[in-house]
Amino acid sequence: MGSKEEHHDIVIVGGGICGLATALALHRKGINSLVLEKSDTLRAAGAAIGVYINGWRALDQLGLGTELRRKAIPLTEIRDMWLHKNKLQVTSCRKEELRCLKRSDLIETLAKNLPTQSVRFGCQIVAIESDPITSFPALYTNDGATIKAKVLIGCDGSNSVVAKSLGLQAPKVFPISAVRGFTSYSDGHSFDSHFIRLRGDGVLLGRLPVDEKLVHWFVGRLSPSQDSDVRKVPELIKEFTLETLREFPLEVIEMVKHCDSSSLSLTHIWFRAPWHLIFANFWQGTMTVAGDAMHVMGPFLGQGGSSGLEDAIVLARCLSQEMPMGPEGAIRDRELRRRIGRAMSKYVNQRRLRVMRLSAQSYLTGSVIVASSWAKKLVCLAILVVFLGGGLLSHTNYDCGSL
């Protein structure tokens, strides 16, 4: 059987938040794309996602803000508490519009707004080459097909095939493991609209209400290595988490005990080193990356998902300004390559400083958590203060602009 070959204008590798958002942003500009997703269904790993005002601005541009706001309550304050000290720090986040969205709600809403057949499931890319005749990207799939694209966008996460093809350095791993899950309270919970962060010895527990009955929680702990067997078995994850939280208040232990086991995940924290982002080659020819494939960062700022949504808006805007529309806009390949290159250069220039700053803030915040001595902690905090230079939540002030 000969291998089949197909041609598309724009191919997006990865059907997560950023891939679907990029496809939808292009669709809103009247540009078709094909999303290739290696899973057999929509995937929503990680239970929930915190979205601040900058993320909502991007969702508003996609036309989804109003619908998604109905699915999560606005959180009014962040309460930081220390287990072994009688200490409480309250930060208002009313102006930040922080909400905790179920990932499945976000992913499904993005997907259902795309034209049918926009996403192809069970499609894994094993290699990417430059077509020797046209110089456009050629993708090879695990089932022997060849897909030729005029534009290739890698939204394929921290282990991105497209990022590797661009020669980007592999992400690093923080010595922290994170457990995430949901707990549902059929009669409603009594947690108000507060984001709680409770710190113990080398352990951080976070709790965010999604709505009046559902709560998202996470447990981060220092972990030089984690048995991979535990990661695949929800009951073992639960046992491991309860053991980690044995000194925590009873309501926290009960919350984990009664969680929805199917929502549990245990992962390591990956990040692309901020210093690698300064000169990283984020585009080449007509190929680029977005979301975690470009700038995977720890969850310490709650900006990973929102920054991917920002990428989607900026990239679609830059491409739509340069891409010819419809058959009457047909141009020669050489001119098309030049235009797409200009669009990608513009996109990377508009995003580089933003993602560098977010990555640096996230990296330093994570470093404070894992620093072994107070001296190291103080150095990280001092650098962090210089970087922030405008309030603890200054990273939410960013506006990705209109589509």
GROMACS .gro file of C-alpha atoms in nm:
model
  403
    1MET     CA    1   0.000   0.000   0.000
    2GLY     CA    2   0.152   0.338  -0.101
    3SER     CA    3   0.165   0.614   0.152
    4LYS     CA    4  -0.107   0.875   0.112
    5GLU     CA    5  -0.016   1.241   0.069
    6GLU     CA    6  -0.237   1.542   0.143
    7HIS     CA    7  -0.196   1.919   0.127
    8HIS     CA    8  -0.325   2.187   0.366
    9ASP     CA    9  -0.266   2.561   0.404
   10ILE     CA   10  -0.227   2.562   0.783
   11VAL     CA   11  -0.159   2.260   1.005
   12ILE     CA   12  -0.162   2.289   1.384
   13VAL     CA   13   0.002   2.005   1.576
   14GLY     CA   14  -0.168   1.952   1.915
   15GLY     CA   15  -0.535   1.980   2.011
   16GLY     CA   16  -0.495   2.118   2.362
   17ILE     CA   17  -0.600   2.465   2.478
   18CYS     CA   18  -0.351   2.658   2.264
   19GLY     CA   19  -0.397   2.446   1.948
   20LEU     CA   20  -0.776   2.473   1.953
   21ALA     CA   21  -0.762   2.845   2.043
   22THR     CA   22  -0.524   2.910   1.751
   23ALA     CA   23  -0.754   2.721   1.511
   24LEU     CA   24  -1.055   2.917   1.639
   25ALA     CA   25  -0.872   3.252   1.619
   26LEU     CA   26  -0.782   3.176   1.255
   27HIS     CA   27  -1.141   3.062   1.187
   28ARG     CA   28  -1.270   3.394   1.324
   29LYS     CA   29  -1.047   3.563   1.065
   30GLY     CA   30  -1.189   3.343   0.788
   31ILE     CA   31  -0.882   3.118   0.763
   32ASN     CA   32  -0.913   2.738   0.767
   33SER     CA   33  -0.669   2.511   0.948
   34LEU     CA   34  -0.635   2.144   1.036
   35VAL     CA   35  -0.555   2.041   1.395
   36LEU     CA   36  -0.373   1.709   1.440
   37GLU     CA   37  -0.420   1.553   1.785
   38LYS     CA   38  -0.246   1.231   1.886
   39SER     CA   39  -0.511   1.134   2.146
   40ASP     CA   40  -0.827   0.960   2.030
   41THR     CA   41  -1.053   1.220   2.198
   42LEU     CA   42  -1.037   1.575   2.332
   43ARG     CA   43  -0.797   1.573   2.627
   44ALA     CA   44  -0.828   1.786   2.938
   45ALA     CA   45  -0.548   1.666   3.168
   46GLY     CA   46  -0.494   1.862   3.488
   47ALA     CA   47  -0.858   1.903   3.602
   48ALA     CA   48  -0.885   2.285   3.607
   49ILE     CA   49  -0.714   2.604   3.503
   50GLY     CA   50  -0.698   2.945   3.672
   51VAL     CA   51  -0.781   3.226   3.430
   52TYR     CA   52  -0.701   3.589   3.514
   53ILE     CA   53  -0.825   3.901   3.335
   54ASN     CA   54  -0.559   3.881   3.060
   55GLY     CA   55  -0.684   3.531   2.971
   56TRP     CA   56  -1.045   3.654   2.969
   57ARG     CA   57  -0.947   3.933   2.727
   58ALA     CA   58  -0.819   3.665   2.487
   59LEU     CA   59  -1.133   3.452   2.535
   60ASP     CA   60  -1.347   3.761   2.466
   61GLN     CA   61  -1.160   3.806   2.136
   62LEU     CA   62  -1.248   3.444   2.050
   63GLY     CA   63  -1.613   3.519   2.131
   64LEU     CA   64  -1.625   3.270   2.422
   65GLY     CA   65  -1.586   3.494   2.727
   66THR     CA   66  -1.955   3.534   2.811
   67GLU     CA   67  -2.036   3.164   2.780
   68LEU     CA   68  -1.735   3.051   2.984
   69ARG     CA   69  -1.781   3.309   3.261
   70ARG     CA   70  -2.114   3.141   3.340
   71LYS     CA   71  -1.929   2.817   3.418
   72ALA     CA   72  -1.711   2.950   3.704
   73ILE     CA   73  -1.758   3.195   3.990
   74PRO     CA   74  -1.530   3.499   4.022
   75LEU     CA   75  -1.282   3.457   4.311
   76THR     CA   76  -1.257   3.759   4.539
   77GLU     CA   77  -0.938   3.702   4.737
   78ILE     CA   78  -0.626   3.491   4.769
   79ARG     CA   79  -0.559   3.373   5.126
   80ASP     CA   80  -0.208   3.257   5.206
   81MET     CA   81  -0.180   3.061   5.530
   82TRP     CA   82   0.110   2.891   5.705
   83LEU     CA   83   0.039   2.565   5.886
   84HIS     CA   84   0.294   2.595   6.168
   85LYS     CA   85   0.278   2.973   6.211
   86ASN     CA   86  -0.021   3.176   6.310
   87LYS     CA   87   0.005   3.380   5.991
   88LEU     CA   88  -0.250   3.483   5.729
   89GLN     CA   89  -0.198   3.707   5.427
   90VAL     CA   90  -0.499   3.824   5.225
   91THR     CA   91  -0.469   3.966   4.873
   92SER     CA   92  -0.780   4.097   4.698
   93CYS     CA   93  -0.818   3.973   4.340
   94ARG     CA   94  -1.155   4.133   4.260
   95LYS     CA   95  -1.000   4.345   3.985
   96GLU     CA   96  -0.807   4.048   3.844
   97GLU     CA   97  -1.124   3.858   3.746
   98LEU     CA   98  -0.970   3.528   3.857
   99ARG     CA   99  -1.191   3.227   3.789
  100CYS     CA  100  -1.112   2.857   3.808
  101LEU     CA  101  -1.239   2.688   3.490
  102LYS     CA  102  -1.274   2.316   3.434
  103ARG     CA  103  -1.030   2.234   3.156
  104SER     CA  104  -1.295   2.015   2.993
  105ASP     CA  105  -1.535   2.315   2.979
  106LEU     CA  106  -1.268   2.529   2.810
  107ILE     CA  107  -1.154   2.258   2.566
  108GLU     CA  108  -1.510   2.152   2.471
  109THR     CA  109  -1.622   2.513   2.419
  110LEU     CA  110  -1.323   2.584   2.194
  111ALA     CA  111  -1.382   2.263   1.995
  112LYS     CA  112  -1.756   2.305   1.941
  113ASN     CA  113  -1.701   2.653   1.792
  114LEU     CA  114  -1.472   2.512   1.522
  115PRO     CA  115  -1.606   2.391   1.185
  116THR     CA  116  -1.663   2.014   1.173
  117GLN     CA  117  -1.361   1.810   1.064
  118SER     CA  118  -1.122   2.076   1.197
  119VAL     CA  119  -0.962   1.829   1.440
  120ARG     CA  120  -0.819   1.493   1.334
  121PHE     CA  121  -0.775   1.257   1.629
  122GLY     CA  122  -0.534   0.965   1.668
  123CYS     CA  123  -0.279   1.138   1.446
  124GLN     CA  124   0.078   1.135   1.573
  125ILE     CA  125   0.360   1.318   1.396
  126VAL     CA  126   0.683   1.117   1.391
  127ALA     CA  127   0.900   1.341   1.173
  128ILE     CA  128   0.908   1.686   1.012
  129GLU     CA  129   1.116   1.777   0.708
  130SER     CA  130   1.138   2.063   0.463
  131ASP     CA  131   0.999   1.969   0.122
  132PRO     CA  132   1.303   1.976  -0.113
  133ILE     CA  133   1.098   2.129  -0.397
  134THR     CA  134   0.872   2.385  -0.225
  135SER     CA  135   1.065   2.439   0.105
  136PHE     CA  136   0.730   2.415   0.288
  137PRO     CA  137   0.705   2.174   0.587
  138ALA     CA  138   0.628   1.805   0.526
  139LEU     CA  139   0.495   1.601   0.819
  140TYR     CA  140   0.507   1.224   0.847
  141THR     CA  141   0.251   1.045   1.064
  142ASN     CA  142   0.270   0.718   1.259
  143ASP     CA  143   0.042   0.548   1.005
  144GLY     CA  144   0.266   0.629   0.709
  145ALA     CA  145   0.082   0.933   0.570
  146THR     CA  146   0.254   1.250   0.449
  147ILE     CA  147   0.091   1.586   0.523
  148LYS     CA  148   0.226   1.891   0.343
  149ALA     CA  149   0.150   2.233   0.491
  150LYS     CA  150   0.211   2.591   0.385
  151VAL     CA  151   0.217   2.690   0.755
  152LEU     CA  152   0.304   2.464   1.048
  153ILE     CA  153   0.220   2.568   1.405
  154GLY     CA  154   0.341   2.352   1.695
  155CYS     CA  155   0.100   2.362   1.989
  156ASP     CA  156   0.213   2.018   2.097
  157GLY     CA  157   0.315   2.088   2.455
  158SER     CA  158   0.636   2.056   2.651
  159ASN     CA  159   0.757   1.752   2.455
  160SER     CA  160   0.695   1.925   2.122
  161VAL     CA  161   0.802   1.759   1.795
  162VAL     CA  162   0.785   2.100   1.623
  163ALA     CA  163   1.004   2.266   1.890
  164LYS     CA  164   1.262   1.988   1.842
  165SER     CA  165   1.247   2.047   1.467
  166LEU     CA  166   1.323   2.417   1.530
  167GLY     CA  167   1.623   2.311   1.741
  168LEU     CA  168   1.484   2.444   2.070
  169GLN     CA  169   1.649   2.308   2.385
  170ALA     CA  170   1.450   2.049   2.578
  171PRO     CA  171   1.253   2.179   2.879
  172LYS     CA  172   1.386   2.114   3.229
  173VAL     CA  173   1.205   1.968   3.527
  174PHE     CA  174   1.155   2.133   3.868
  175PRO     CA  175   1.208   1.899   4.167
  176ILE     CA  176   0.839   1.939   4.248
  177SER     CA  177   0.549   1.703   4.186
  178ALA     CA  178   0.190   1.826   4.165
  179VAL     CA  179  -0.131   1.636   4.235
  180ARG     CA  180  -0.452   1.791   4.101
  181GLY     CA  181  -0.813   1.691   4.147
  182PHE     CA  182  -1.179   1.783   4.196
  183THR     CA  183  -1.405   1.733   4.494
  184SER     CA  184  -1.781   1.775   4.456
  185TYR     CA  185  -2.010   1.873   4.746
  186SER     CA  186  -2.367   1.771   4.657
  187ASP     CA  187  -2.517   2.010   4.917
  188GLY     CA  188  -2.274   2.289   4.835
  189HIS     CA  189  -1.942   2.376   5.001
  190SER     CA  190  -1.882   2.653   5.256
  191PHE     CA  191  -1.554   2.785   5.119
  192ASP     CA  192  -1.670   3.129   4.995
  193SER     CA  193  -1.511   3.265   4.678
  194HIS     CA  194  -1.158   3.240   4.816
  195PHE     CA  195  -0.844   3.090   4.665
  196ILE     CA  196  -0.668   2.929   4.964
  197ARG     CA  197  -0.296   2.847   4.967
  198LEU     CA  198  -0.192   2.654   5.278
  199ARG     CA  199   0.179   2.594   5.333
  200GLY     CA  200   0.326   2.312   5.540
  201ASP     CA  201   0.681   2.172   5.553
  202GLY     CA  202   0.781   2.135   5.189
  203VAL     CA  203   0.413   2.103   5.092
  204LEU     CA  204   0.170   2.356   4.940
  205LEU     CA  205  -0.203   2.292   4.917
  206GLY     CA  206  -0.422   2.513   4.699
  207ARG     CA  207  -0.803   2.515   4.690
  208LEU     CA  208  -1.018   2.707   4.440
  209PRO     CA  209  -1.397   2.685   4.408
  210VAL     CA  210  -1.515   2.635   4.049
  211ASP     CA  211  -1.879   2.695   4.141
  212GLU     CA  212  -2.106   2.653   4.445
  213LYS     CA  213  -2.063   2.273   4.449
  214LEU     CA  214  -1.731   2.192   4.282
  215VAL     CA  215  -1.383   2.261   4.420
  216HIS     CA  216  -1.049   2.225   4.242
  217TRP     CA  217  -0.744   2.153   4.457
  218PHE     CA  218  -0.375   2.088   4.406
  219VAL     CA  219  -0.091   1.965   4.625
  220GLY     CA  220   0.267   2.056   4.537
  221ARG     CA  221   0.559   1.896   4.716
  222LEU     CA  222   0.934   1.868   4.676
  223SER     CA  223   1.007   1.540   4.504
  224PRO     CA  224   1.352   1.454   4.370
  225SER     CA  225   1.196   1.152   4.199
  226GLN     CA  226   0.852   0.997   4.188
  227ASP     CA  227   0.760   0.636   4.129
  228SER     CA  228   0.599   0.634   3.784
  229ASP     CA  229   0.374   0.343   3.891
  230VAL     CA  230   0.187   0.575   4.131
  231ARG     CA  231   0.115   0.826   3.854
  232LYS     CA  232  -0.110   0.591   3.660
  233VAL     CA  233  -0.325   0.462   3.950
  234PRO     CA  234  -0.578   0.710   4.096
  235GLU     CA  235  -0.616   0.521   4.426
  236LEU     CA  236  -0.237   0.523   4.477
  237ILE     CA  237  -0.226   0.897   4.398
  238LYS     CA  238  -0.495   0.950   4.663
  239GLU     CA  239  -0.305   0.743   4.923
  240PHE     CA  240   0.019   0.925   4.843
  241THR     CA  241  -0.157   1.263   4.877
  242LEU     CA  242  -0.328   1.178   5.207
  243GLU     CA  243   0.008   1.065   5.346
  244THR     CA  244   0.160   1.400   5.232
  245LEU     CA  245  -0.121   1.595   5.403
  246ARG     CA  246  -0.137   1.404   5.733
  247GLU     CA  247  -0.054   1.718   5.939
  248PHE     CA  248  -0.307   1.936   5.754
  249PRO     CA  249  -0.652   2.035   5.891
  250LEU     CA  250  -0.928   1.773   5.886
  251GLU     CA  251  -1.143   1.955   5.625
  252VAL     CA  252  -0.851   1.937   5.380
  253ILE     CA  253  -0.798   1.565   5.444
  254GLU     CA  254  -1.174   1.503   5.403
  255MET     CA  255  -1.172   1.699   5.076
  256VAL     CA  256  -0.902   1.471   4.932
  257LYS     CA  257  -1.064   1.156   5.077
  258HIS     CA  258  -1.393   1.235   4.902
  259CYS     CA  259  -1.246   1.357   4.573
  260ASP     CA  260  -1.348   1.233   4.229
  261SER     CA  261  -1.074   0.971   4.178
  262SER     CA  262  -1.105   0.987   3.799
  263SER     CA  263  -1.000   1.357   3.808
  264LEU     CA  264  -0.669   1.287   3.984
  265SER     CA  265  -0.336   1.347   3.812
  266LEU     CA  266   0.022   1.341   3.940
  267THR     CA  267   0.277   1.522   3.727
  268HIS     CA  268   0.620   1.678   3.739
  269ILE     CA  269   0.657   2.051   3.676
  270TRP     CA  270   0.829   2.127   3.345
  271PHE     CA  271   0.969   2.464   3.239
  272ARG     CA  272   1.165   2.617   2.956
  273ALA     CA  273   1.456   2.805   3.114
  274PRO     CA  274   1.394   3.182   3.090
  275TRP     CA  275   1.751   3.241   2.966
  276HIS     CA  276   1.687   3.005   2.673
  277LEU     CA  277   1.395   3.222   2.561
  278ILE     CA  278   1.615   3.528   2.497
  279PHE     CA  279   1.770   3.401   2.174
  280ALA     CA  280   1.555   3.093   2.105
  281ASN     CA  281   1.472   3.030   1.741
  282PHE     CA  282   1.090   3.032   1.767
  283TRP     CA  283   1.029   3.035   1.393
  284GLN     CA  284   1.199   2.914   1.080
  285GLY     CA  285   1.069   2.927   0.723
  286THR     CA  286   0.691   2.889   0.768
  287MET     CA  287   0.704   2.696   1.096
  288THR     CA  288   0.657   2.827   1.452
  289VAL     CA  289   0.545   2.724   1.802
  290ALA     CA  290   0.292   2.853   2.056
  291GLY     CA  291   0.175   2.772   2.409
  292ASP     CA  292   0.375   2.519   2.612
  293ALA     CA  293   0.572   2.417   2.303
  294MET     CA  294   0.714   2.770   2.305
  295HIS     CA  295   0.731   2.859   2.674
  296VAL     CA  296   0.622   2.580   2.911
  297MET     CA  297   0.639   2.725   3.264
  298GLY     CA  298   0.561   2.614   3.618
  299PRO     CA  299   0.209   2.682   3.749
  300PHE     CA  300   0.340   2.932   4.006
  301LEU     CA  301   0.175   3.238   3.845
  302GLY     CA  302  -0.135   3.066   3.703
  303GLN     CA  303  -0.046   3.202   3.357
  304GLY     CA  304   0.044   2.893   3.150
  305GLY     CA  305  -0.298   2.851   2.986
  306SER     CA  306  -0.371   3.224   2.951
  307SER     CA  307  -0.035   3.293   2.786
  308GLY     CA  308  -0.118   3.020   2.531
  309LEU     CA  309  -0.451   3.194   2.461
  310GLU     CA  310  -0.261   3.522   2.411
  311ASP     CA  311  -0.025   3.346   2.165
  312ALA     CA  312  -0.327   3.225   1.966
  313ILE     CA  313  -0.472   3.577   1.926
  314VAL     CA  314  -0.140   3.740   1.831
  315LEU     CA  315  -0.040   3.463   1.587
  316ALA     CA  316  -0.379   3.460   1.410
  317ARG     CA  317  -0.372   3.839   1.383
  318CYS     CA  318  -0.020   3.842   1.235
  319LEU     CA  319  -0.099   3.562   0.987
  320SER     CA  320  -0.430   3.716   0.876
  321GLN     CA  321  -0.253   4.043   0.797
  322GLU     CA  322  -0.019   3.863   0.555
  323MET     CA  323  -0.211   3.559   0.422
  324PRO     CA  324  -0.400   3.605   0.095
  325MET     CA  325  -0.771   3.530   0.135
  326GLY     CA  326  -0.956   3.298  -0.104
  327PRO     CA  327  -0.870   3.194  -0.463
  328GLU     CA  328  -0.853   3.555  -0.584
  329GLY     CA  329  -0.565   3.605  -0.342
  330ALA     CA  330  -0.356   3.322  -0.490
  331ILE     CA  331   0.013   3.411  -0.511
  332ARG     CA  332   0.335   3.232  -0.597
  333ASP     CA  333   0.495   3.006  -0.335
  334ARG     CA  334   0.802   3.226  -0.304
  335GLU     CA  335   0.595   3.536  -0.225
  336LEU     CA  336   0.376   3.333   0.014
  337ARG     CA  337   0.685   3.208   0.203
  338ARG     CA  338   0.810   3.565   0.232
  339ARG     CA  339   0.476   3.688   0.369
  340ILE     CA  340   0.437   3.403   0.616
  341GLY     CA  341   0.794   3.459   0.735
  342ARG     CA  342   0.711   3.826   0.792
  343ALA     CA  343   0.399   3.728   0.991
  344MET     CA  344   0.594   3.483   1.207
  345SER     CA  345   0.873   3.730   1.270
  346LYS     CA  346   0.613   3.985   1.382
  347TYR     CA  347   0.441   3.727   1.607
  348VAL     CA  348   0.764   3.621   1.778
  349ASN     CA  349   0.873   3.984   1.825
  350GLN     CA  350   0.539   4.068   1.987
  351ARG     CA  351   0.549   3.765   2.219
  352ARG     CA  352   0.914   3.717   2.316
  353LEU     CA  353   0.942   3.984   2.587
  354ARG     CA  354   0.604   3.891   2.735
  355VAL     CA  355   0.681   3.519   2.765
  356MET     CA  356   1.036   3.588   2.887
  357ARG     CA  357   0.900   3.801   3.168
  358LEU     CA  358   0.632   3.547   3.264
  359SER     CA  359   0.882   3.260   3.250
  360ALA     CA  360   1.135   3.450   3.462
  361GLN     CA  361   0.871   3.540   3.724
  362SER     CA  362   0.742   3.183   3.729
  363TYR     CA  363   1.095   3.038   3.751
  364LEU     CA  364   1.195   3.269   4.038
  365THR     CA  365   0.870   3.203   4.227
  366GLY     CA  366   0.930   2.829   4.192
  367SER     CA  367   1.295   2.873   4.296
  368VAL     CA  368   1.185   3.042   4.618
  369ILE     CA  369   0.982   2.728   4.697
  370VAL     CA  370   1.265   2.483   4.626
  371ALA     CA  371   1.560   2.693   4.754
  372SER     CA  372   1.729   2.502   5.034
  373SER     CA  373   1.861   2.801   5.231
  374TRP     CA  374   1.727   3.138   5.339
  375ALA     CA  375   2.017   3.308   5.160
  376LYS     CA  376   1.907   3.154   4.828
  377LYS     CA  377   1.543   3.241   4.902
  378LEU     CA  378   1.634   3.607   4.966
  379VAL     CA  379   1.833   3.629   4.642
  380CYS     CA  380   1.538   3.485   4.445
  381LEU     CA  381   1.295   3.721   4.619
  382ALA     CA  382   1.517   4.023   4.551
  383ILE     CA  383   1.536   3.938   4.178
  384LEU     CA  384   1.161   3.872   4.177
  385VAL     CA  385   1.085   4.215   4.325
  386VAL     CA  386   1.300   4.380   4.056
  387PHE     CA  387   1.124   4.177   3.783
  388LEU     CA  388   0.775   4.247   3.909
  389GLY     CA  389   0.833   4.619   3.949
  390GLY     CA  390   0.463   4.697   3.975
  391GLY     CA  391   0.264   4.485   4.212
  392LEU     CA  392   0.231   4.115   4.269
  393LEU     CA  393  -0.031   4.065   3.999
  394SER     CA  394   0.124   4.296   3.737
  395HIS     CA  395   0.146   4.009   3.488
  396THR     CA  396  -0.234   4.023   3.450
  397ASN     CA  397  -0.229   4.381   3.313
  398TYR     CA  398  -0.122   4.259   2.968
  399ASP     CA  399  -0.363   4.298   2.679
  400CYS     CA  400  -0.304   4.080   2.370
  401GLY     CA  401  -0.505   4.327   2.158
  402SER     CA  402  -0.787   4.256   1.914
  403LEU     CA  403  -0.790   3.973   1.662
   0.00000   0.00000   0.00000
